[in-house]
Amino acid sequence: MLPRGRPRALGAAALLLLLAVGFFLFGGDLEYGRLRGAASLDGELTRDHNRSACLPLRSLLPKCELLHVAIVCAGYNSSRDVVTLVKSMLFYRKNPLHLHLVTDEVARNILETLFHTWMVPAVRVSFYNTSKFQSQVSWIPNTHYSGLYGLLKLVLPDALPPDLARVIVLDTDVTFASDIAELWAFFAHFSDKQMIGLVENQSNWYLGNLWKNHRPWPALGRGFNTGVILLWLDRLRQAGWEQMWKVTARRLLLTLSSTSLADQDIFNAVIKEHPGLVLLLPCLWNVQLSDHTLAERCYSEASDLKVIHWNSPKKLRVKNKDVEFFRNLHLTFLEYDGNLLRRELFGCPSQPPPQAEQRQRALAHLDEEDACFEFQQQRLTVHRVHLTFLPLDLLPSELHDVTLVAQLSVDRLQMLEALCSHWPGPMSLALYLTDAEAQQFLRFVEASKVLSARSNVAYHVVYREGPLYPVNHLRNVALAQARTSHVFLSDIDFLPAYSLYNYLRASIEQLDLSSQRKTALVVPAFESLHYRLSFPTSKAELLALLDAGSLHTFRYDVWPQGHTPTDYARWREAQAPYQVQWAADYEPYVVVPRECPRYDSRFVGFGWNKVAHIVELDAQEYEFLVLPEAFTIHMPHAPSLDISRFRSSPAYRDCLHALKDEFHQDLSRHYGAAALKYLTALQRSRSST
Amino acid sequence: MLPRGRPRALGAAALLLLLAVGFFLFGGDLEYGRLRGAASLDGELTRDHNRSACLPLRSLLPKCELLHVAIVCAGYNSSRDVVTLVKSMLFYRKNPLHLHLVTDEVARNILETLFHTWMVPAVRVSFYNTSKFQSQVSWIPNTHYSGLYGLLKLVLPDALPPDLARVIVLDTDVTFASDIAELWAFFAHFSDKQMIGLVENQSNWYLGNLWKNHRPWPALGRGFNTGVILLWLDRLRQAGWEQMWKVTARRLLLTLSSTSLADQDIFNAVIKEHPGLVLLLPCLWNVQLSDHTLAERCYSEASDLKVIHWNSPKKLRVKNKDVEFFRNLHLTFLEYDGNLLRRELFGCPSQPPPQAEQRQRALAHLDEEDACFEFQQQRLTVHRVHLTFLPLDLLPSELHDVTLVAQLSVDRLQMLEALCSHWPGPMSLALYLTDAEAQQFLRFVEASKVLSARSNVAYHVVYREGPLYPVNHLRNVALAQARTSHVFLSDIDFLPAYSLYNYLRASIEQLDLSSQRKTALVVPAFESLHYRLSFPTSKAELLALLDAGSLHTFRYDVWPQGHTPTDYARWREAQAPYQVQWAADYEPYVVVPRECPRYDSRFVGFGWNKVAHIVELDAQEYEFLVLPEAFTIHMPHAPSLDISRFRSSPAYRDCLHALKDEFHQDLSRHYGAAALKYLTALQRSRSST
């Protein structure tokens, strides 16, 4: 029997809970002033706060309420940090989220692509341009490492949409260990006058006794930490927040030289003057792992951490006897497979983005028993992409510059150093990695003098998903990020001639190749079967090695048609560039304008992926010009797993076969009769095998 | 001001909460009989249960209470499942846990080593041998895929220690998505008469209308699922549980041919007769993803899943429109780095195991600025080990059999197929992997016909931790698991002669080498710098390739002293085994009795790790006998990252230097004057460089 009165009974129970919880949490004292002074970190009250943090605030939340989170983020490294923070938040969240990201151009480019390809259900992302608001804070002298961007938290009531009433503001260096809805629930505890929720500082900084003549900005006792803030925006706007902090800051700057802790100094100074603005949050919602932190008093008896904050400039390298514990929490999300967070909120159905829905429908139509199921599935996969994973500092693009474009997975990382020594120019590389491998890659670059010295190599992480290597999608990602007029479309297991970069730039200039001219410069390809090759420093040396049998033309034995049209015999003698004609299965390494056709991303795994691109170039009437002094050499390596699979599986070959047919049908559709020669070539090659 | 009366006030608040929660959760109806019938999955009540599941049971728990969990586990594959289940449980837990594992020999060997090396604080593990209890259930005819082991859950009140009062029983195919303490808290809701807590079945199986003549065992309505059980053991013992279920089962087996769902049929039959025994748990504590599950009615409006249960024989391959969602939850823990769970419970300090404490202290004494810090740290690292990660079916060990012993990381996986084709005998391989890579390895083996056909290859996963490859520790792990009289100590990048396995067995027999005789049979080593080597099928072919320059003696150019003592010139002509003498830096590949000395695990990364082992053999007076027909060939591959690092870092070489000194000091301590020659050799080699 289900009595109709039930909802009302539940309401009563909730009210009861509310009272009980409120009492438990705050012992009846909801206002900071009355509650405690500077010594509270040491007192028993703190412990009660810890215990209270285990309490059930979720039940006070309207189910499925949209929660708003604002983060200021600028630059390459912060963008990586934000991803880890967001992963931790998404892992525990049960509510729809709206992220408000205040970013510079760099972070926006990275994060926009990231969220667009991440496709997490029930997450909306809005971007706000920092440059619009910088002038509001740039007058404040500040010595904190967060620079201008830390200060921007002060202008959020102004920068965020006027109809946004409440928001949680987070620093990029925090990690969640619990559901953010529990934090949001504290808004329900704000009195009418309160508009800022904060955790107390867990250091003695603001007590001003750290060293002789240490003069911190004014604060109530230990002050508050602004790594985690609950902002009641519309109240702040009504209260004239902008005036309030500016007046305070200007007055204090008459006697204090600069802010040491950026926005935090100003927040604390304002609060010291208006203590009634603040709701004190339990310490576990911002466990501060700064140098000489007092946080242990907060967490030592807590069974349930909420948010940790790496607020030392040393970040994860901070020294602290429990740092291993906190690092583990953080590493959990650093290495967590972000794809796994693409999960719906069952409790709160949300409208998926249109492309996601379409994709779902297409996926549902695939037949798992089909031999080419994996091909088809991979084709529908949207890979999460993190562009420019590491800082990049390209020189203003020169007119005739060339970017080397290639892609790799983690088992080819050790090629990078050699490649850097052969190619001093810009590179755009797509890396196919898991989240954990991306961290491994980061450590690899940090440990390498050669790699960390380079600022003109862009690394774009495409996150792994599915069984087949999406080779052409990776090439397209790298290609799209090239910033120079021309690109050298290479592969990671090739080392170009030491002189190639300069020679290509000179050739482009001499041949007067504009980015409009449809020319593909062919770089002849060779291979070494020996590990310990002494790399030829000139064409003459190369020819000598070739004659000695130490080098071969690329795949001379297993796939000669791939490079025969380059006409190696003519190249030996050539003194000037010469034109060659397309032929079936030709797949030279070429230099083309950046605006060249994209690769066909239906080709996944191994086989025919470059051939199809060269067909496309030919169909669009690119001329192929072989350069007489250019060469590149394939270095030996163990076969990739995808190749072994291709070689051993007839089904794999059949699927590739079907894919080629599809590709040729599309060619006919686009190019009509002009595409007939490709079909003829395909049929001839099939009848000959 | 902190009033003394505070704790009492808190107590009152908790009581208030208790009342509120109890009311909210169960609407006052705590007994199954009164609460609902078979239709409850469909009714509104279920939804209330879902909502109730978000509720704060933690606060009802005595903080730091030890929770007991029992799991029945048998065989290789179940052992892997248990690890994933345990990871999910540890991830969310905040209480100390005592795991009671009822295992067969195989699972015990795996799990004992795993937990011993995992060293998770505040987790105790006890083992119980299934064979002691099998006779109590083996008389029951059963067609469920869990076989005998499912049925063993019936005997837990008897099998577990008599002073253990309450336990949570879990199937190996469940995954936690929340804190197990919330589940444990339901014990507080048991009436005096209740002794079993269960979730209702989320399928229509027990309704008996699935197909014509479907005759399930009797159950109340849809019955209960036994993937997650709260057992009040002492009440069950007092109530004569053993008699109870045996009487019921015997009686029903007079008319029903066998149990289809193992213990679950019997639990349900008993409960049908004694409904008062059961406390109904909210459905979210056992979301059942069987084929044709009705679970969606449970989870579709839930924001907070608790436990998922892969109770289809298809496991993660079950078809279900939301399976991707659940798979993601499961994959989270499948691929989760188990090392990260080695974190203390701050709230509940526990006594770490003595070796952990010692290790902590030693680690704390290390100087992070020391150039050899990483070496020293790696030396103190205890790597988590999962022995026999895949099923193994060794033939009863023959007297003169040889196991190939080697180690590898994920970048050498592609060597395995070739190795298998060269070595048909038993192998014991240590794999150095992350948890995610271990899953990649699993998929790799499943996809390979060659590898999945082999049942005599033991794969031991040693989980990655720290920056240096613990090469000798890996060798020791693999060596310790060999089951044959002799072992061939090889490296993963070597392919032995096709005939080597049989030749070694024959040689051991002909030379009458007992496992007591201290003989090391030397297998001469060669190298190919070419990828596409046509592997020699005889010594004659090998010599021809050697003369043609296609093969070389191993490291002839960069490290000749490693193999010179093998005397390749003599080997060319040799018709019979011949003895050779140790010399400095000698590191041949040898076949030795399984009881040979272990490798010195202080050598990590690259360099001198095998040399030290050969010194140890010589010091223990092993004779070195070169076999005239034996050979093994090193296949080319890209250099490992560790080697590149070694080559580029003087600090690395200095640390190795220091390590060698330490090794020689130990040699002198153990072998006295006899070890003098090693020191002399070391000094001579240093003065010559």
PDB file of C-alpha atoms in Angstrom, chain A residues 394-553:
ATOM      1  CA  LEU A 394      56.843  29.117 -32.266  1.00  0.00           C
ATOM      2  CA  LEU A 395      58.600  31.973 -33.935  1.00  0.00           C
ATOM      3  CA  PRO A 396      56.275  34.138 -35.985  1.00  0.00           C
ATOM      4  CA  SER A 397      55.648  31.898 -38.944  1.00  0.00           C
ATOM      5  CA  GLU A 398      57.953  32.632 -41.853  1.00  0.00           C
ATOM      6  CA  LEU A 399      56.536  32.640 -45.310  1.00  0.00           C
ATOM      7  CA  HIS A 400      58.482  29.673 -46.617  1.00  0.00           C
ATOM      8  CA  ASP A 401      58.785  27.529 -43.566  1.00  0.00           C
ATOM      9  CA  VAL A 402      58.050  23.796 -43.310  1.00  0.00           C
ATOM     10  CA  THR A 403      56.599  21.835 -40.412  1.00  0.00           C
ATOM     11  CA  LEU A 404      57.386  18.152 -40.116  1.00  0.00           C
ATOM     12  CA  VAL A 405      54.123  16.273 -39.499  1.00  0.00           C
ATOM     13  CA  ALA A 406      54.038  12.754 -38.051  1.00  0.00           C
ATOM     14  CA  GLN A 407      52.260  10.526 -35.553  1.00  0.00           C
ATOM     15  CA  LEU A 408      53.347   7.907 -33.052  1.00  0.00           C
ATOM     16  CA  SER A 409      52.379   5.752 -30.133  1.00  0.00           C
ATOM     17  CA  VAL A 410      54.287   5.221 -26.917  1.00  0.00           C
ATOM     18  CA  ASP A 411      56.482   2.465 -28.317  1.00  0.00           C
ATOM     19  CA  ARG A 412      58.113   4.972 -30.672  1.00  0.00           C
ATOM     20  CA  LEU A 413      58.942   7.640 -28.071  1.00  0.00           C
ATOM     21  CA  GLN A 414      62.609   6.767 -28.280  1.00  0.00           C
ATOM     22  CA  MET A 415      62.615   8.001 -31.907  1.00  0.00           C
ATOM     23  CA  LEU A 416      61.966  11.577 -30.802  1.00  0.00           C
ATOM     24  CA  GLU A 417      65.480  12.512 -29.760  1.00  0.00           C
ATOM     25  CA  ALA A 418      67.012  11.344 -33.012  1.00  0.00           C
ATOM     26  CA  LEU A 419      64.294  13.054 -34.987  1.00  0.00           C
ATOM     27  CA  CYS A 420      64.990  16.316 -33.161  1.00  0.00           C
ATOM     28  CA  SER A 421      68.656  16.090 -34.013  1.00  0.00           C
ATOM     29  CA  HIS A 422      67.831  15.587 -37.704  1.00  0.00           C
ATOM     30  CA  TRP A 423      65.125  18.240 -37.995  1.00  0.00           C
ATOM     31  CA  PRO A 424      65.730  21.602 -36.314  1.00  0.00           C
ATOM     32  CA  GLY A 425      62.541  23.108 -37.745  1.00  0.00           C
ATOM     33  CA  PRO A 426      59.028  23.132 -36.369  1.00  0.00           C
ATOM     34  CA  MET A 427      57.206  19.845 -35.916  1.00  0.00           C
ATOM     35  CA  SER A 428      53.610  18.937 -35.272  1.00  0.00           C
ATOM     36  CA  LEU A 429      53.307  15.449 -33.842  1.00  0.00           C
ATOM     37  CA  ALA A 430      50.190  13.537 -32.901  1.00  0.00           C
ATOM     38  CA  LEU A 431      50.696  11.020 -30.091  1.00  0.00           C
ATOM     39  CA  TYR A 432      48.249   8.176 -29.610  1.00  0.00           C
ATOM     40  CA  LEU A 433      48.341   7.532 -25.872  1.00  0.00           C
ATOM     41  CA  THR A 434      46.340   6.493 -22.868  1.00  0.00           C
ATOM     42  CA  ASP A 435      46.069   9.039 -20.081  1.00  0.00           C
ATOM     43  CA  ALA A 436      48.700   7.136 -18.140  1.00  0.00           C
ATOM     44  CA  GLU A 437      51.009   7.022 -21.147  1.00  0.00           C
ATOM     45  CA  ALA A 438      50.588  10.765 -21.573  1.00  0.00           C
ATOM     46  CA  GLN A 439      52.115  11.152 -18.104  1.00  0.00           C
ATOM     47  CA  GLN A 440      54.902   8.778 -19.069  1.00  0.00           C
ATOM     48  CA  PHE A 441      55.507  10.916 -22.138  1.00  0.00           C
ATOM     49  CA  LEU A 442      55.665  14.024 -19.970  1.00  0.00           C
ATOM     50  CA  ARG A 443      58.298  12.463 -17.740  1.00  0.00           C
ATOM     51  CA  PHE A 444      60.182  11.297 -20.805  1.00  0.00           C
ATOM     52  CA  VAL A 445      60.384  14.811 -22.223  1.00  0.00           C
ATOM     53  CA  GLU A 446      61.327  16.290 -18.857  1.00  0.00           C
ATOM     54  CA  ALA A 447      64.175  13.793 -18.519  1.00  0.00           C
ATOM     55  CA  SER A 448      65.506  14.474 -22.008  1.00  0.00           C
ATOM     56  CA  LYS A 449      67.823  17.430 -22.498  1.00  0.00           C
ATOM     57  CA  VAL A 450      67.335  17.316 -26.257  1.00  0.00           C
ATOM     58  CA  LEU A 451      63.556  17.380 -26.068  1.00  0.00           C
ATOM     59  CA  SER A 452      63.147  19.867 -23.272  1.00  0.00           C
ATOM     60  CA  ALA A 453      65.406  22.306 -25.114  1.00  0.00           C
ATOM     61  CA  ARG A 454      63.003  22.423 -28.068  1.00  0.00           C
ATOM     62  CA  SER A 455      60.145  24.896 -28.076  1.00  0.00           C
ATOM     63  CA  ASN A 456      59.074  24.463 -31.701  1.00  0.00           C
ATOM     64  CA  VAL A 457      57.728  20.931 -31.417  1.00  0.00           C
ATOM     65  CA  ALA A 458      53.983  20.709 -30.855  1.00  0.00           C
ATOM     66  CA  TYR A 459      52.762  17.482 -29.270  1.00  0.00           C
ATOM     67  CA  HIS A 460      49.075  16.707 -29.666  1.00  0.00           C
ATOM     68  CA  VAL A 461      47.751  13.878 -27.560  1.00  0.00           C
ATOM     69  CA  VAL A 462      44.963  11.827 -29.102  1.00  0.00           C
ATOM     70  CA  TYR A 463      43.659   9.480 -26.465  1.00  0.00           C
ATOM     71  CA  ARG A 464      43.506   5.791 -27.250  1.00  0.00           C
ATOM     72  CA  GLU A 465      40.188   4.170 -27.776  1.00  0.00           C
ATOM     73  CA  GLY A 466      39.367   1.022 -29.662  1.00  0.00           C
ATOM     74  CA  PRO A 467      41.537  -1.760 -31.012  1.00  0.00           C
ATOM     75  CA  LEU A 468      42.840  -0.189 -34.258  1.00  0.00           C
ATOM     76  CA  TYR A 469      45.441   2.534 -34.665  1.00  0.00           C
ATOM     77  CA  PRO A 470      43.640   5.543 -36.231  1.00  0.00           C
ATOM     78  CA  VAL A 471      46.645   6.463 -38.325  1.00  0.00           C
ATOM     79  CA  ASN A 472      44.996   8.920 -40.703  1.00  0.00           C
ATOM     80  CA  HIS A 473      42.986  10.671 -38.025  1.00  0.00           C
ATOM     81  CA  LEU A 474      46.251  11.207 -36.152  1.00  0.00           C
ATOM     82  CA  ARG A 475      47.894  12.621 -39.272  1.00  0.00           C
ATOM     83  CA  ASN A 476      44.986  15.006 -39.712  1.00  0.00           C
ATOM     84  CA  VAL A 477      45.200  16.224 -36.120  1.00  0.00           C
ATOM     85  CA  ALA A 478      48.902  16.957 -36.496  1.00  0.00           C
ATOM     86  CA  LEU A 479      48.425  18.488 -39.947  1.00  0.00           C
ATOM     87  CA  ALA A 480      45.661  20.823 -38.791  1.00  0.00           C
ATOM     88  CA  GLN A 481      47.946  22.263 -36.116  1.00  0.00           C
ATOM     89  CA  ALA A 482      50.840  23.121 -38.424  1.00  0.00           C
ATOM     90  CA  ARG A 483      51.348  26.879 -38.566  1.00  0.00           C
ATOM     91  CA  THR A 484      53.775  27.228 -41.485  1.00  0.00           C
ATOM     92  CA  SER A 485      53.054  27.657 -45.187  1.00  0.00           C
ATOM     93  CA  HIS A 486      54.235  24.120 -45.961  1.00  0.00           C
ATOM     94  CA  VAL A 487      54.273  20.734 -44.286  1.00  0.00           C
ATOM     95  CA  PHE A 488      56.532  17.715 -44.678  1.00  0.00           C
ATOM     96  CA  LEU A 489      54.277  14.688 -44.294  1.00  0.00           C
ATOM     97  CA  SER A 490      56.580  12.139 -42.734  1.00  0.00           C
ATOM     98  CA  ASP A 491      56.424   9.042 -40.550  1.00  0.00           C
ATOM     99  CA  ILE A 492      57.982   8.693 -37.136  1.00  0.00           C
ATOM    100  CA  ASP A 493      60.343   5.878 -38.068  1.00  0.00           C
ATOM    101  CA  PHE A 494      62.075   7.984 -40.739  1.00  0.00           C
ATOM    102  CA  LEU A 495      65.080  10.166 -40.114  1.00  0.00           C
ATOM    103  CA  PRO A 496      65.461  12.954 -42.669  1.00  0.00           C
ATOM    104  CA  ALA A 497      68.831  14.057 -44.023  1.00  0.00           C
ATOM    105  CA  TYR A 498      70.412  16.522 -41.620  1.00  0.00           C
ATOM    106  CA  SER A 499      70.251  19.136 -44.321  1.00  0.00           C
ATOM    107  CA  LEU A 500      66.670  18.471 -45.354  1.00  0.00           C
ATOM    108  CA  TYR A 501      64.959  21.215 -43.345  1.00  0.00           C
ATOM    109  CA  ASN A 502      67.097  24.015 -44.770  1.00  0.00           C
ATOM    110  CA  TYR A 503      67.143  22.445 -48.215  1.00  0.00           C
ATOM    111  CA  LEU A 504      63.337  22.308 -48.288  1.00  0.00           C
ATOM    112  CA  ARG A 505      63.007  25.920 -47.227  1.00  0.00           C
ATOM    113  CA  ALA A 506      65.480  26.945 -49.907  1.00  0.00           C
ATOM    114  CA  SER A 507      63.727  24.827 -52.538  1.00  0.00           C
ATOM    115  CA  ILE A 508      60.329  26.289 -51.737  1.00  0.00           C
ATOM    116  CA  GLU A 509      61.830  29.715 -52.175  1.00  0.00           C
ATOM    117  CA  GLN A 510      63.761  28.920 -55.335  1.00  0.00           C
ATOM    118  CA  LEU A 511      60.808  27.181 -56.955  1.00  0.00           C
ATOM    119  CA  ASP A 512      58.684  30.078 -55.805  1.00  0.00           C
ATOM    120  CA  LEU A 513      56.047  27.752 -54.394  1.00  0.00           C
ATOM    121  CA  SER A 514      53.241  29.745 -52.921  1.00  0.00           C
ATOM    122  CA  SER A 515      50.787  28.001 -50.669  1.00  0.00           C
ATOM    123  CA  GLN A 516      48.320  28.226 -53.554  1.00  0.00           C
ATOM    124  CA  ARG A 517      50.425  26.251 -55.976  1.00  0.00           C
ATOM    125  CA  LYS A 518      49.493  22.596 -56.098  1.00  0.00           C
ATOM    126  CA  THR A 519      52.941  21.051 -55.925  1.00  0.00           C
ATOM    127  CA  ALA A 520      54.044  18.058 -53.900  1.00  0.00           C
ATOM    128  CA  LEU A 521      57.801  17.935 -53.435  1.00  0.00           C
ATOM    129  CA  VAL A 522      58.879  14.303 -53.232  1.00  0.00           C
ATOM    130  CA  VAL A 523      61.547  13.353 -50.694  1.00  0.00           C
ATOM    131  CA  PRO A 524      62.997  10.021 -51.859  1.00  0.00           C
ATOM    132  CA  ALA A 525      62.825   7.313 -49.190  1.00  0.00           C
ATOM    133  CA  PHE A 526      65.417   4.713 -48.285  1.00  0.00           C
ATOM    134  CA  GLU A 527      65.705   2.091 -45.626  1.00  0.00           C
ATOM    135  CA  SER A 528      68.322   0.663 -43.368  1.00  0.00           C
ATOM    136  CA  LEU A 529      67.971  -2.846 -42.013  1.00  0.00           C
ATOM    137  CA  HIS A 530      70.861  -2.238 -39.688  1.00  0.00           C
ATOM    138  CA  TYR A 531      70.523  -0.673 -36.301  1.00  0.00           C
ATOM    139  CA  ARG A 532      73.882   0.891 -36.194  1.00  0.00           C
ATOM    140  CA  LEU A 533      73.776   2.915 -39.355  1.00  0.00           C
ATOM    141  CA  SER A 534      76.262   5.695 -39.704  1.00  0.00           C
ATOM    142  CA  PHE A 535      73.842   8.176 -41.162  1.00  0.00           C
ATOM    143  CA  PRO A 536      74.947   9.624 -44.534  1.00  0.00           C
ATOM    144  CA  THR A 537      75.640  13.342 -44.390  1.00  0.00           C
ATOM    145  CA  SER A 538      75.345  13.884 -48.145  1.00  0.00           C
ATOM    146  CA  LYS A 539      73.764  12.417 -51.248  1.00  0.00           C
ATOM    147  CA  ALA A 540      77.177  11.102 -52.257  1.00  0.00           C
ATOM    148  CA  GLU A 541      77.534   9.213 -48.978  1.00  0.00           C
ATOM    149  CA  LEU A 542      74.047   7.852 -49.322  1.00  0.00           C
ATOM    150  CA  LEU A 543      74.737   6.559 -52.798  1.00  0.00           C
ATOM    151  CA  ALA A 544      77.907   4.890 -51.563  1.00  0.00           C
ATOM    152  CA  LEU A 545      75.978   3.109 -48.808  1.00  0.00           C
ATOM    153  CA  LEU A 546      73.352   2.124 -51.326  1.00  0.00           C
ATOM    154  CA  ASP A 547      75.977   0.613 -53.590  1.00  0.00           C
ATOM    155  CA  ALA A 548      77.558  -1.163 -50.650  1.00  0.00           C
ATOM    156  CA  GLY A 549      74.222  -2.772 -49.820  1.00  0.00           C
ATOM    157  CA  SER A 550      74.016  -1.044 -46.419  1.00  0.00           C
ATOM    158  CA  LEU A 551      71.014   0.957 -47.571  1.00  0.00           C
ATOM    159  CA  HIS A 552      68.120   0.108 -49.866  1.00  0.00           C
ATOM    160  CA  THR A 553      65.375   2.007 -51.525  1.00  0.00           C
TER     161      THR A 553
END
